[in-house]
Amino acid sequence: MARKKLIAANWKMYKTPAEAKAFFTEFLPLVAAQTRDEIAIFPSPVLLPGVIEAAKGSNVAIGAQNIHFAEEGAYTGETSVGQLIAIGGTHTLIGHSERRQYFAETDEIVNKKLHTALKHGIIPIVCIGEVLAEREAGKTESVLKTQINGAFAGITAEAAAPIVIAYEPVWAIGTGKTATPEMAAEAHAIVRAEVAKLLGPAVANAMRILYGGSVKPDNASALLNQAEIDGALVGGASLKADSFKAIASY
Ligand code: PGA
């Protein structure tokens, strides 16, 4: 069975509420007839209520860039999964490389967040990927396997169905350098084989693996037409409606 592709926008720490609103006014009509793939947008927490309101009744899903693993508690600056659900969010990114790099998120924390998201029915996009030094040292495969094993600890095949993985080579994020479609497909095959080892071939074959890292309108088609690439996680090029629309129309 063909996997439905997911085209996702990671807005990072960009846009005011007014800018987010203007984006939706322009973007929603552009993709209203887009039913081939799923589309999801991940804005900053402060934008979420307004963006969820703006996207209501459309074909665009909204998620958080991060959640905490605890249900609630004294965690200043954090957002709980219950808070996300209460305002109508449906997805979350987990373990984005910027969270790993600047906020010390480990595979263990990623694993705890994944358990929490699945328990509450939030669709998680688990982000993995090697840094440049690891690629150059020939360690890409072992890094990806370690990240997958860490993230998936204690996750059963029954619970795993909603999980989406985003393979984002860290050296390609925000740098204008992309993995070639062949490099990305090769990494995806490694990830899928590891998921198959952990959770069985049926789960692995159904799991969507997105590519992220400098996806732009001019390289989207070559990447997204690879059978192994089940969608894209787009940062910089998702901030403008026409550019994100062009990627979604690869
Ligand atoms: P980029 O970001 O498209 O700007 O490289 C991708 C990401 O961080 O998810």
Coordinates of N, CA and C and ligand atoms in Angstrom, one line a residue:
M1 N 0.8 -1.2 0.0 CA 0.0 0.0 0.0 C 0.9 1.3 0.0
A2 N 0.5 2.2 -0.9 CA 1.3 3.4 -0.9 C 1.2 4.2 0.3
R3 N 2.3 4.8 0.8 CA 2.2 5.7 2.0 C 1.8 7.1 1.5
K4 N 0.8 7.7 2.2 CA 0.5 9.0 1.9 C 1.5 10.0 2.3
K5 N 2.0 10.8 1.5 CA 3.1 11.7 1.9 C 2.6 12.9 2.8
L6 N 3.5 13.3 3.6 CA 3.2 14.4 4.5 C 4.2 15.6 4.2
I7 N 3.6 16.7 4.0 CA 4.5 17.9 3.7 C 4.3 18.8 4.9
A8 N 5.4 19.0 5.7 CA 5.3 19.7 7.0 C 6.2 20.9 7.0
A9 N 5.7 21.9 7.7 CA 6.4 23.2 7.8 C 6.8 23.4 9.2
N10 N 8.1 23.6 9.4 CA 8.6 23.9 10.8 C 9.0 25.4 10.7
W11 N 8.1 26.2 11.4 CA 8.3 27.7 11.3 C 9.4 28.1 12.3
K12 N 9.8 27.3 13.2 CA 10.9 27.6 14.2 C 10.4 28.9 14.9
M13 N 11.3 29.8 15.3 CA 10.9 31.0 16.1 C 10.7 32.2 15.2
Y14 N 9.8 32.0 14.2 CA 9.5 33.1 13.3 C 8.0 33.4 13.3
K15 N 7.6 34.6 12.9 CA 6.3 35.1 12.7 C 5.6 35.6 14.0
T16 N 5.0 36.8 13.8 CA 4.0 37.3 14.8 C 2.7 36.7 14.5
P17 N 1.7 36.9 15.4 CA 0.3 36.4 15.1 C -0.2 37.0 13.8
A18 N 0.0 38.3 13.6 CA -0.5 39.0 12.4 C 0.2 38.4 11.2
E19 N 1.4 38.1 11.2 CA 2.1 37.5 10.1 C 1.6 36.1 9.8
A20 N 1.3 35.3 10.9 CA 0.8 34.0 10.7 C -0.6 34.0 10.1
K21 N -1.4 35.0 10.5 CA -2.7 35.1 10.0 C -2.7 35.4 8.5
A22 N -1.8 36.3 8.1 CA -1.6 36.7 6.7 C -1.2 35.5 5.9
F23 N -0.3 34.7 6.4 CA 0.2 33.5 5.7 C -1.1 32.6 5.4
F24 N -1.9 32.4 6.4 CA -3.0 31.4 6.2 C -4.0 32.0 5.2
T25 N -4.3 33.3 5.2 CA -5.2 33.9 4.3 C -4.7 33.7 2.9
E26 N -3.4 33.7 2.7 CA -2.8 33.5 1.3 C -2.7 32.0 1.0
F27 N -2.3 31.2 2.0 CA -1.9 29.8 1.8 C -3.1 28.9 1.6
L28 N -4.1 29.0 2.4 CA -5.2 28.0 2.4 C -5.9 27.9 1.0
P29 N -6.2 29.0 0.3 CA -6.8 28.9 -1.0 C -5.9 28.2 -2.0
L30 N -4.6 28.4 -1.8 CA -3.6 27.8 -2.8 C -3.6 26.3 -2.7
V31 N -3.9 25.8 -1.5 CA -3.8 24.3 -1.3 C -5.1 23.6 -1.1
A32 N -6.2 24.4 -1.3 CA -7.5 23.9 -1.0 C -7.9 22.6 -1.7
A33 N -7.3 22.5 -2.9 CA -7.6 21.3 -3.8 C -6.6 20.2 -3.6
Q34 N -5.7 20.4 -2.7 CA -4.5 19.5 -2.5 C -5.0 18.3 -1.6
T35 N -5.3 17.2 -2.2 CA -5.7 16.1 -1.4 C -4.8 14.9 -1.6
R36 N -3.8 15.1 -2.5 CA -2.9 14.0 -2.7 C -2.1 13.6 -1.5
D37 N -1.7 14.7 -0.8 CA -0.8 14.5 0.4 C -1.4 15.2 1.6
E38 N -0.8 14.9 2.8 CA -1.2 15.7 4.0 C -0.3 16.9 4.1
I39 N -0.8 17.9 4.7 CA 0.0 19.1 5.0 C -0.2 19.4 6.5
A40 N 0.9 19.7 7.1 CA 0.9 20.1 8.5 C 1.9 21.3 8.8
I41 N 1.5 22.2 9.7 CA 2.3 23.3 10.0 C 2.6 23.4 11.5
F42 N 3.9 23.6 11.8 CA 4.3 23.7 13.2 C 4.8 25.0 13.6
P43 N 4.0 25.9 14.2 CA 4.4 27.2 14.6 C 4.8 27.3 16.1
S44 N 5.3 28.4 16.5 CA 5.7 28.6 17.9 C 4.4 28.5 18.8
P45 N 4.6 28.1 20.1 CA 3.4 27.9 20.9 C 2.5 29.1 21.0
V46 N 3.0 30.4 21.0 CA 2.2 31.5 21.2 C 1.3 31.7 19.9
L47 N 1.7 31.2 18.8 CA 0.9 31.3 17.6 C -0.2 30.2 17.4
L48 N -0.1 29.2 18.2 CA -0.9 28.0 18.0 C -2.4 28.3 18.0
P49 N -2.9 28.9 19.1 CA -4.4 29.1 19.1 C -4.9 29.9 17.8
G50 N -4.2 30.9 17.4 CA -4.7 31.7 16.3 C -4.6 30.9 15.0
V51 N -3.5 30.1 14.9 CA -3.3 29.4 13.6 C -4.3 28.2 13.6
I52 N -4.6 27.6 14.7 CA -5.6 26.5 14.7 C -6.9 27.0 14.3
E53 N -7.3 28.2 14.8 CA -8.5 28.9 14.4 C -8.5 29.2 12.9
A54 N -7.4 29.7 12.4 CA -7.3 30.0 11.0 C -7.4 28.8 10.1
A55 N -6.9 27.7 10.6 CA -6.9 26.5 9.7 C -8.1 25.6 9.9
K56 N -9.0 26.0 10.8 CA -10.2 25.2 11.0 C -11.0 24.9 9.8
G57 N -11.4 23.7 9.6 CA -12.2 23.3 8.4 C -11.3 23.2 7.1
S58 N -10.0 23.4 7.2 CA -9.2 23.3 6.0 C -8.5 21.9 6.0
N59 N -7.7 21.7 5.0 CA -6.9 20.4 4.9 C -5.5 20.6 5.5
V60 N -5.3 21.6 6.3 CA -4.0 21.8 6.9 C -4.0 21.5 8.4
A61 N -3.2 20.5 8.9 CA -3.2 20.2 10.3 C -2.1 21.0 11.0
I62 N -2.3 21.2 12.3 CA -1.4 22.1 13.1 C -0.9 21.3 14.3
G63 N 0.4 21.5 14.5 CA 1.1 20.9 15.6 C 2.1 21.8 16.3
A64 N 2.6 21.3 17.4 CA 3.6 22.0 18.2 C 5.0 21.6 17.7
Q65 N 6.0 22.4 18.0 CA 7.4 22.1 17.6 C 8.0 21.3 18.7
N66 N 7.4 21.2 19.9 CA 7.9 20.6 21.0 C 6.8 20.4 22.1
I67 N 6.9 19.3 22.8 CA 6.0 19.1 24.0 C 6.9 18.6 25.1
H68 N 6.4 18.8 26.3 CA 7.1 18.2 27.5 C 6.6 16.7 27.7
F69 N 7.5 15.9 28.3 CA 7.0 14.5 28.5 C 6.1 14.4 29.7
A70 N 6.1 15.3 30.6 CA 5.2 15.2 31.8 C 3.8 15.7 31.4
E71 N 2.9 15.1 32.1 CA 1.5 15.5 31.9 C 1.2 17.0 32.3
E72 N 1.8 17.3 33.4 CA 1.7 18.7 33.8 C 2.8 18.9 34.9
G73 N 3.0 20.1 35.4 CA 4.0 20.2 36.5 C 4.8 21.5 36.5
A74 N 5.7 21.6 37.4 CA 6.5 22.8 37.5 C 7.7 22.7 36.5
Y75 N 7.4 23.0 35.2 CA 8.3 23.0 34.1 C 8.2 24.3 33.4
T76 N 8.8 25.3 34.0 CA 8.7 26.7 33.4 C 9.1 26.8 32.0
G77 N 8.2 27.4 31.2 CA 8.6 27.6 29.8 C 8.1 26.5 28.9
E78 N 7.6 25.4 29.4 CA 7.2 24.2 28.6 C 5.7 24.1 28.3
T79 N 5.4 23.3 27.3 CA 4.0 23.1 26.9 C 3.7 21.6 27.1
S80 N 2.5 21.3 27.7 CA 2.1 19.9 27.9 C 1.3 19.4 26.7
V81 N 1.3 18.1 26.5 CA 0.5 17.6 25.5 C -1.0 17.8 25.7
G82 N -1.5 17.9 27.0 CA -2.9 18.2 27.3 C -3.2 19.6 26.9
Q83 N -2.3 20.5 27.0 CA -2.5 21.9 26.6 C -2.7 22.0 25.1
L84 N -1.8 21.2 24.4 CA -1.9 21.2 22.9 C -3.2 20.6 22.5
I85 N -3.6 19.6 23.1 CA -4.9 18.9 22.7 C -6.1 19.9 23.0
A86 N -6.0 20.5 24.1 CA -7.1 21.4 24.5 C -7.4 22.5 23.5
I87 N -6.4 23.0 22.8 CA -6.6 24.0 21.8 C -6.8 23.5 20.4
G88 N -6.7 22.1 20.3 CA -7.0 21.6 18.9 C -5.8 21.2 18.1
G89 N -4.6 21.1 18.7 CA -3.4 20.7 18.0 C -3.5 19.2 17.9
T90 N -2.9 18.7 16.8 CA -3.0 17.2 16.5 C -1.6 16.5 16.3
H91 N -0.6 17.3 16.1 CA 0.7 16.8 15.8 C 1.8 17.4 16.7
T92 N 2.9 16.8 16.8 CA 4.1 17.5 17.4 C 5.4 17.0 16.8
L93 N 6.4 17.9 16.7 CA 7.7 17.4 16.4 C 8.3 16.9 17.7
I94 N 9.2 16.0 17.6 CA 10.0 15.5 18.8 C 11.4 15.4 18.4
G95 N 12.3 15.9 19.2 CA 13.7 15.7 19.1 C 14.3 16.4 17.8
H96 N 13.8 17.5 17.4 CA 14.4 18.3 16.3 C 15.9 18.5 16.7
S97 N 16.7 18.6 15.7 CA 18.2 18.7 15.9 C 18.5 20.0 16.7
E98 N 17.7 21.0 16.5 CA 17.9 22.3 17.3 C 17.6 22.1 18.7
R99 N 16.6 21.2 19.0 CA 16.3 20.9 20.4 C 17.4 20.0 21.0
R100 N 17.9 19.1 20.2 CA 19.0 18.3 20.7 C 20.3 19.2 20.9
Q101 N 20.6 20.1 20.0 CA 21.8 20.9 20.0 C 21.8 22.0 21.1
Y102 N 20.6 22.7 21.1 CA 20.6 23.9 22.0 C 19.9 23.6 23.3
F103 N 19.1 22.6 23.4 CA 18.3 22.4 24.7 C 18.6 21.0 25.2
A104 N 19.7 20.4 24.8 CA 20.3 19.2 25.4 C 19.3 18.0 25.4
E105 N 18.5 17.9 24.4 CA 17.6 16.8 24.3 C 18.3 15.5 23.9
T106 N 18.2 14.5 24.7 CA 18.8 13.2 24.5 C 17.8 12.2 23.9
D107 N 18.4 11.1 23.4 CA 17.5 10.0 22.9 C 16.5 9.6 24.0
E108 N 17.0 9.6 25.3 CA 16.1 9.2 26.4 C 14.9 10.2 26.5
I109 N 15.2 11.5 26.4 CA 14.1 12.5 26.5 C 13.2 12.3 25.3
V110 N 13.7 12.1 24.1 CA 12.9 11.9 22.9 C 12.0 10.7 23.1
N111 N 12.5 9.7 23.7 CA 11.8 8.5 24.0 C 10.6 8.7 24.9
K112 N 10.9 9.5 26.0 CA 9.8 9.8 27.0 C 8.7 10.7 26.3
K113 N 9.1 11.6 25.5 CA 8.1 12.5 24.8 C 7.3 11.6 23.8
L114 N 8.0 10.7 23.1 CA 7.2 9.8 22.2 C 6.2 9.0 22.9
H115 N 6.5 8.5 24.1 CA 5.5 7.7 24.8 C 4.3 8.6 25.2
T116 N 4.6 9.8 25.6 CA 3.6 10.7 26.1 C 2.7 11.1 24.9
A117 N 3.3 11.4 23.7 CA 2.5 11.8 22.6 C 1.6 10.7 22.2
L118 N 2.1 9.5 22.1 CA 1.3 8.3 21.6 C 0.2 8.0 22.6
K119 N 0.5 8.1 23.9 CA -0.5 7.9 24.9 C -1.7 8.8 24.8
H120 N -1.5 10.0 24.3 CA -2.6 11.0 24.2 C -3.1 11.1 22.8
G121 N -2.6 10.3 21.9 CA -3.2 10.4 20.5 C -2.7 11.6 19.7
I122 N -1.6 12.1 20.1 CA -0.9 13.2 19.2 C 0.0 12.5 18.2
I123 N 0.0 12.9 17.0 CA 0.8 12.3 16.0 C 2.3 12.9 16.1
P124 N 3.2 12.0 16.4 CA 4.6 12.5 16.6 C 5.4 12.4 15.3
I125 N 6.2 13.4 15.1 CA 7.3 13.4 14.0 C 8.6 13.4 14.8
V126 N 9.2 12.2 14.8 CA 10.5 12.0 15.5 C 11.6 12.4 14.6
C127 N 12.4 13.4 15.0 CA 13.5 13.9 14.1 C 14.8 13.2 14.5
I128 N 15.5 12.7 13.5 CA 16.8 12.1 13.6 C 17.8 12.6 12.5
G129 N 19.0 12.4 12.7 CA 20.0 12.8 11.7 C 21.4 13.0 12.2
E130 N 22.3 12.8 11.3 CA 23.8 12.8 11.7 C 24.3 14.2 11.5
V131 N 25.3 14.6 12.3 CA 26.0 15.9 12.1 C 27.1 15.6 11.0
L132 N 27.7 16.7 10.5 CA 28.7 16.5 9.4 C 29.9 15.7 9.8
A133 N 30.4 15.9 11.0 CA 31.6 15.1 11.4 C 31.3 13.6 11.5
E134 N 30.0 13.3 11.9 CA 29.6 11.9 11.9 C 29.5 11.3 10.5
R135 N 29.0 12.1 9.5 CA 28.9 11.6 8.2 C 30.3 11.4 7.6
E136 N 31.2 12.4 7.8 CA 32.5 12.3 7.3 C 33.3 11.2 7.9
A137 N 33.0 10.8 9.1 CA 33.7 9.7 9.8 C 33.1 8.3 9.4
G138 N 32.1 8.3 8.5 CA 31.4 7.1 8.1 C 30.5 6.5 9.2
K139 N 30.0 7.4 10.1 CA 29.2 6.9 11.2 C 27.7 7.1 11.0
T140 N 27.3 7.6 9.8 CA 25.9 7.9 9.6 C 25.0 6.7 10.0
E141 N 25.3 5.5 9.5 CA 24.4 4.4 9.8 C 24.3 4.1 11.3
S142 N 25.4 4.1 12.0 CA 25.4 3.8 13.4 C 24.7 4.9 14.2
V143 N 24.8 6.1 13.8 CA 24.1 7.2 14.5 C 22.6 7.1 14.3
L144 N 22.2 6.8 13.1 CA 20.7 6.7 12.9 C 20.2 5.5 13.7
K145 N 20.9 4.4 13.7 CA 20.4 3.2 14.4 C 20.3 3.5 15.9
T146 N 21.3 4.2 16.4 CA 21.3 4.5 17.9 C 20.1 5.4 18.2
Q147 N 19.9 6.4 17.3 CA 18.8 7.4 17.6 C 17.4 6.6 17.5
I148 N 17.3 5.7 16.5 CA 16.0 5.0 16.4 C 15.8 4.1 17.6
N149 N 16.8 3.4 18.0 CA 16.7 2.5 19.1 C 16.4 3.2 20.4
G150 N 17.1 4.4 20.6 CA 16.8 5.2 21.7 C 15.4 5.7 21.7
A151 N 15.0 6.3 20.6 CA 13.6 6.9 20.6 C 12.5 5.8 20.7
F152 N 12.7 4.6 20.2 CA 11.7 3.6 20.2 C 11.7 2.7 21.4
A153 N 12.5 2.9 22.4 CA 12.6 2.0 23.5 C 11.2 1.9 24.1
G154 N 10.7 0.6 24.3 CA 9.5 0.4 25.0 C 8.2 0.7 24.1
I155 N 8.4 1.0 22.9 CA 7.3 1.3 22.0 C 6.9 0.0 21.3
T156 N 5.6 -0.4 21.4 CA 5.2 -1.7 20.8 C 4.7 -1.5 19.4
A157 N 4.7 -2.6 18.6 CA 4.2 -2.5 17.2 C 2.8 -1.9 17.2
E158 N 2.0 -2.3 18.2 CA 0.6 -1.9 18.2 C 0.5 -0.4 18.4
A159 N 1.4 0.2 19.2 CA 1.3 1.6 19.5 C 2.0 2.5 18.4
A160 N 2.8 1.9 17.5 CA 3.7 2.6 16.7 C 3.1 3.2 15.4
A161 N 1.8 2.8 15.1 CA 1.3 3.2 13.8 C 1.3 4.7 13.5
P162 N 1.0 5.6 14.5 CA 0.9 7.0 14.1 C 2.3 7.6 13.9
I163 N 3.4 6.9 14.3 CA 4.7 7.6 14.3 C 5.2 7.9 12.9
V164 N 5.7 9.2 12.7 CA 6.3 9.6 11.5 C 7.8 9.9 11.9
I165 N 8.7 9.6 11.0 CA 10.1 9.9 11.3 C 10.5 11.0 10.3
A166 N 11.3 11.9 10.8 CA 11.9 12.9 9.8 C 13.4 12.7 9.9
Y167 N 14.0 12.2 8.7 CA 15.4 12.2 8.6 C 16.0 13.5 8.2
E168 N 16.7 14.2 9.1 CA 17.2 15.5 8.7 C 18.7 15.5 9.0
P169 N 19.5 15.3 8.0 CA 21.0 15.5 8.2 C 21.3 16.9 8.7
V170 N 21.9 16.9 9.9 CA 22.0 18.2 10.6 C 22.8 19.2 9.7
W171 N 23.8 18.7 8.9 CA 24.6 19.6 8.0 C 23.8 20.2 6.9
A172 N 22.6 19.7 6.7 CA 21.7 20.2 5.6 C 20.7 21.2 6.1
I173 N 20.5 21.4 7.4 CA 19.5 22.2 8.0 C 19.9 23.7 7.9
G174 N 19.1 24.5 7.2 CA 19.4 25.9 7.2 C 20.7 26.3 6.5
T175 N 21.3 25.4 5.8 CA 22.6 25.6 5.2 C 22.5 25.8 3.7
G176 N 21.4 25.5 3.1 CA 21.3 25.5 1.6 C 21.9 24.2 1.0
K177 N 22.6 23.4 1.8 CA 23.1 22.1 1.3 C 22.0 21.0 1.5
T178 N 21.7 20.3 0.5 CA 20.8 19.2 0.7 C 21.5 17.9 0.4
A179 N 21.0 16.8 1.1 CA 21.4 15.5 0.7 C 20.9 15.3 -0.7
T180 N 21.6 14.6 -1.5 CA 21.1 14.2 -2.9 C 19.9 13.3 -2.6
P181 N 19.0 13.2 -3.6 CA 17.9 12.3 -3.4 C 18.4 10.9 -3.1
E182 N 19.5 10.5 -3.7 CA 20.0 9.1 -3.5 C 20.5 9.0 -2.1
M183 N 21.2 10.0 -1.6 CA 21.7 9.9 -0.2 C 20.6 9.8 0.8
A184 N 19.6 10.6 0.5 CA 18.4 10.6 1.4 C 17.7 9.3 1.4
A185 N 17.5 8.7 0.2 CA 16.9 7.4 0.0 C 17.7 6.3 0.7
E186 N 19.0 6.4 0.7 CA 19.9 5.4 1.3 C 19.7 5.5 2.8
A187 N 19.7 6.7 3.4 CA 19.5 6.9 4.8 C 18.1 6.4 5.2
H188 N 17.1 6.7 4.4 CA 15.8 6.2 4.7 C 15.7 4.7 4.8
A189 N 16.4 4.1 3.8 CA 16.4 2.6 3.8 C 17.0 2.0 5.1
I190 N 18.0 2.7 5.6 CA 18.7 2.2 6.8 C 17.7 2.4 8.0
V191 N 17.0 3.5 8.0 CA 16.1 3.8 9.1 C 14.9 2.8 9.0
R192 N 14.4 2.5 7.8 CA 13.3 1.6 7.7 C 13.7 0.2 8.1
A193 N 14.9 -0.2 7.7 CA 15.3 -1.6 8.1 C 15.5 -1.7 9.6
E194 N 15.9 -0.6 10.3 CA 16.1 -0.7 11.7 C 14.7 -0.7 12.4
V195 N 13.7 0.0 11.9 CA 12.4 0.0 12.4 C 11.8 -1.4 12.2
A196 N 12.1 -2.0 11.1 CA 11.6 -3.4 10.8 C 12.2 -4.4 11.8
K197 N 13.4 -4.2 12.2 CA 14.1 -5.1 13.1 C 13.4 -4.9 14.5
L198 N 13.1 -3.7 14.8 CA 12.5 -3.5 16.2 C 11.0 -3.8 16.2
L199 N 10.2 -3.5 15.2 CA 8.8 -3.5 15.3 C 8.1 -4.4 14.2
G200 N 8.9 -5.0 13.4 CA 8.4 -5.9 12.3 C 8.3 -5.2 11.0
P201 N 8.3 -5.9 9.9 CA 8.2 -5.4 8.6 C 6.9 -4.6 8.2
A202 N 5.8 -5.1 8.8 CA 4.5 -4.4 8.5 C 4.5 -3.0 9.0
V203 N 4.9 -2.8 10.2 CA 5.0 -1.5 10.8 C 6.0 -0.6 10.0
A204 N 7.1 -1.2 9.7 CA 8.2 -0.4 9.0 C 7.7 0.0 7.6
N205 N 7.0 -0.9 6.9 CA 6.6 -0.6 5.6 C 5.5 0.5 5.6
A206 N 4.8 0.6 6.6 CA 3.7 1.6 6.7 C 4.2 2.9 7.2
M207 N 5.4 2.9 7.9 CA 5.8 4.1 8.6 C 6.3 5.2 7.6
R208 N 5.9 6.4 7.8 CA 6.4 7.5 6.9 C 7.7 8.0 7.3
I209 N 8.6 8.2 6.4 CA 9.9 8.8 6.7 C 10.1 10.0 5.8
L210 N 10.1 11.1 6.5 CA 10.2 12.4 5.7 C 11.7 12.8 5.6
Y211 N 12.0 13.6 4.6 CA 13.3 14.2 4.5 C 13.2 15.6 4.9
G212 N 14.2 16.1 5.6 CA 14.3 17.5 5.9 C 15.8 18.0 5.8
G213 N 15.9 19.3 5.5 CA 17.2 19.9 5.4 C 17.3 20.6 4.0
S214 N 17.1 22.0 4.1 CA 17.1 22.8 2.9 C 16.3 22.3 1.7
V215 N 15.1 21.8 2.0 CA 14.1 21.5 1.0 C 13.6 22.8 0.4
K216 N 13.6 23.0 -0.9 CA 13.2 24.3 -1.5 C 12.4 23.9 -2.7
P217 N 11.6 24.9 -3.3 CA 10.8 24.6 -4.5 C 11.6 24.0 -5.6
D218 N 12.9 24.3 -5.7 CA 13.6 23.8 -6.9 C 14.2 22.4 -6.7
N219 N 14.2 21.9 -5.4 CA 14.7 20.5 -5.3 C 13.7 19.6 -4.7
A220 N 12.5 20.1 -4.5 CA 11.4 19.3 -3.9 C 11.0 18.1 -4.7
S221 N 10.9 18.4 -6.0 CA 10.4 17.3 -6.9 C 11.4 16.1 -7.0
A222 N 12.7 16.4 -7.1 CA 13.6 15.3 -7.1 C 13.6 14.5 -5.8
L223 N 13.5 15.2 -4.7 CA 13.5 14.5 -3.4 C 12.2 13.7 -3.2
L224 N 11.1 14.4 -3.5 CA 9.8 13.8 -3.1 C 9.3 12.8 -4.1
N225 N 9.9 12.7 -5.2 CA 9.6 11.6 -6.2 C 10.4 10.3 -5.9
Q226 N 11.2 10.3 -4.9 CA 11.9 9.1 -4.5 C 10.9 8.3 -3.8
A227 N 10.8 7.0 -4.1 CA 9.8 6.1 -3.5 C 10.0 6.0 -2.0
E228 N 11.3 6.1 -1.5 CA 11.6 6.0 -0.1 C 11.3 7.2 0.7
I229 N 11.1 8.4 0.0 CA 10.9 9.6 0.7 C 9.4 9.9 0.8
D230 N 8.9 9.9 2.0 CA 7.4 10.0 2.2 C 6.9 11.4 2.6
G231 N 7.7 12.4 2.3 CA 7.3 13.7 2.6 C 8.5 14.6 3.0
A232 N 8.3 15.8 3.4 CA 9.3 16.7 3.7 C 9.0 17.5 5.0
L233 N 10.1 17.8 5.7 CA 10.0 18.7 6.8 C 10.8 20.0 6.4
V234 N 10.0 21.1 6.2 CA 10.6 22.2 5.6 C 10.7 23.4 6.6
G235 N 11.9 24.0 6.7 CA 12.0 25.1 7.6 C 11.9 26.4 6.8
G236 N 13.1 27.0 6.4 CA 13.1 28.3 5.8 C 12.1 28.5 4.6
A237 N 12.0 27.5 3.8 CA 11.2 27.7 2.6 C 9.7 27.5 2.9
S238 N 9.3 27.3 4.1 CA 7.9 27.1 4.5 C 7.3 28.4 5.0
L239 N 8.2 29.5 5.1 CA 7.7 30.7 5.8 C 6.9 31.6 4.8
K240 N 7.1 31.4 3.5 CA 6.3 32.1 2.5 C 5.3 31.2 1.9
A241 N 4.0 31.7 1.8 CA 2.9 30.9 1.3 C 3.2 30.3 -0.1
D242 N 3.7 31.2 -1.0 CA 3.9 30.7 -2.4 C 5.0 29.7 -2.5
S243 N 6.1 29.8 -1.6 CA 7.2 28.9 -1.7 C 6.8 27.5 -1.1
F244 N 6.0 27.6 0.1 CA 5.6 26.3 0.7 C 4.6 25.6 -0.3
K245 N 3.7 26.4 -0.9 CA 2.8 25.9 -1.9 C 3.5 25.2 -3.0
A246 N 4.6 25.8 -3.5 CA 5.4 25.2 -4.6 C 6.0 23.9 -4.2
I247 N 6.4 23.8 -3.0 CA 7.0 22.5 -2.5 C 5.9 21.5 -2.4
A248 N 4.7 21.9 -1.9 CA 3.6 20.9 -1.8 C 3.1 20.5 -3.1
S249 N 3.4 21.2 -4.2 CA 3.0 20.9 -5.5 C 4.1 20.2 -6.3
Y250 N 5.1 19.7 -5.6 CA 6.3 19.1 -6.3 C 5.8 18.3 -7.5
Ligands
PGA1 P1 15.5 24.1 6.6 O1 15.0 23.5 8.0 O2 14.5 23.7 5.6 O3 15.5 25.6 6.8 O4 16.8 23.5 6.3 C1 14.5 22.2 8.1 C2 14.2 21.8 9.6 O5 15.0 22.3 10.5 O6 13.3 21.1 9.9

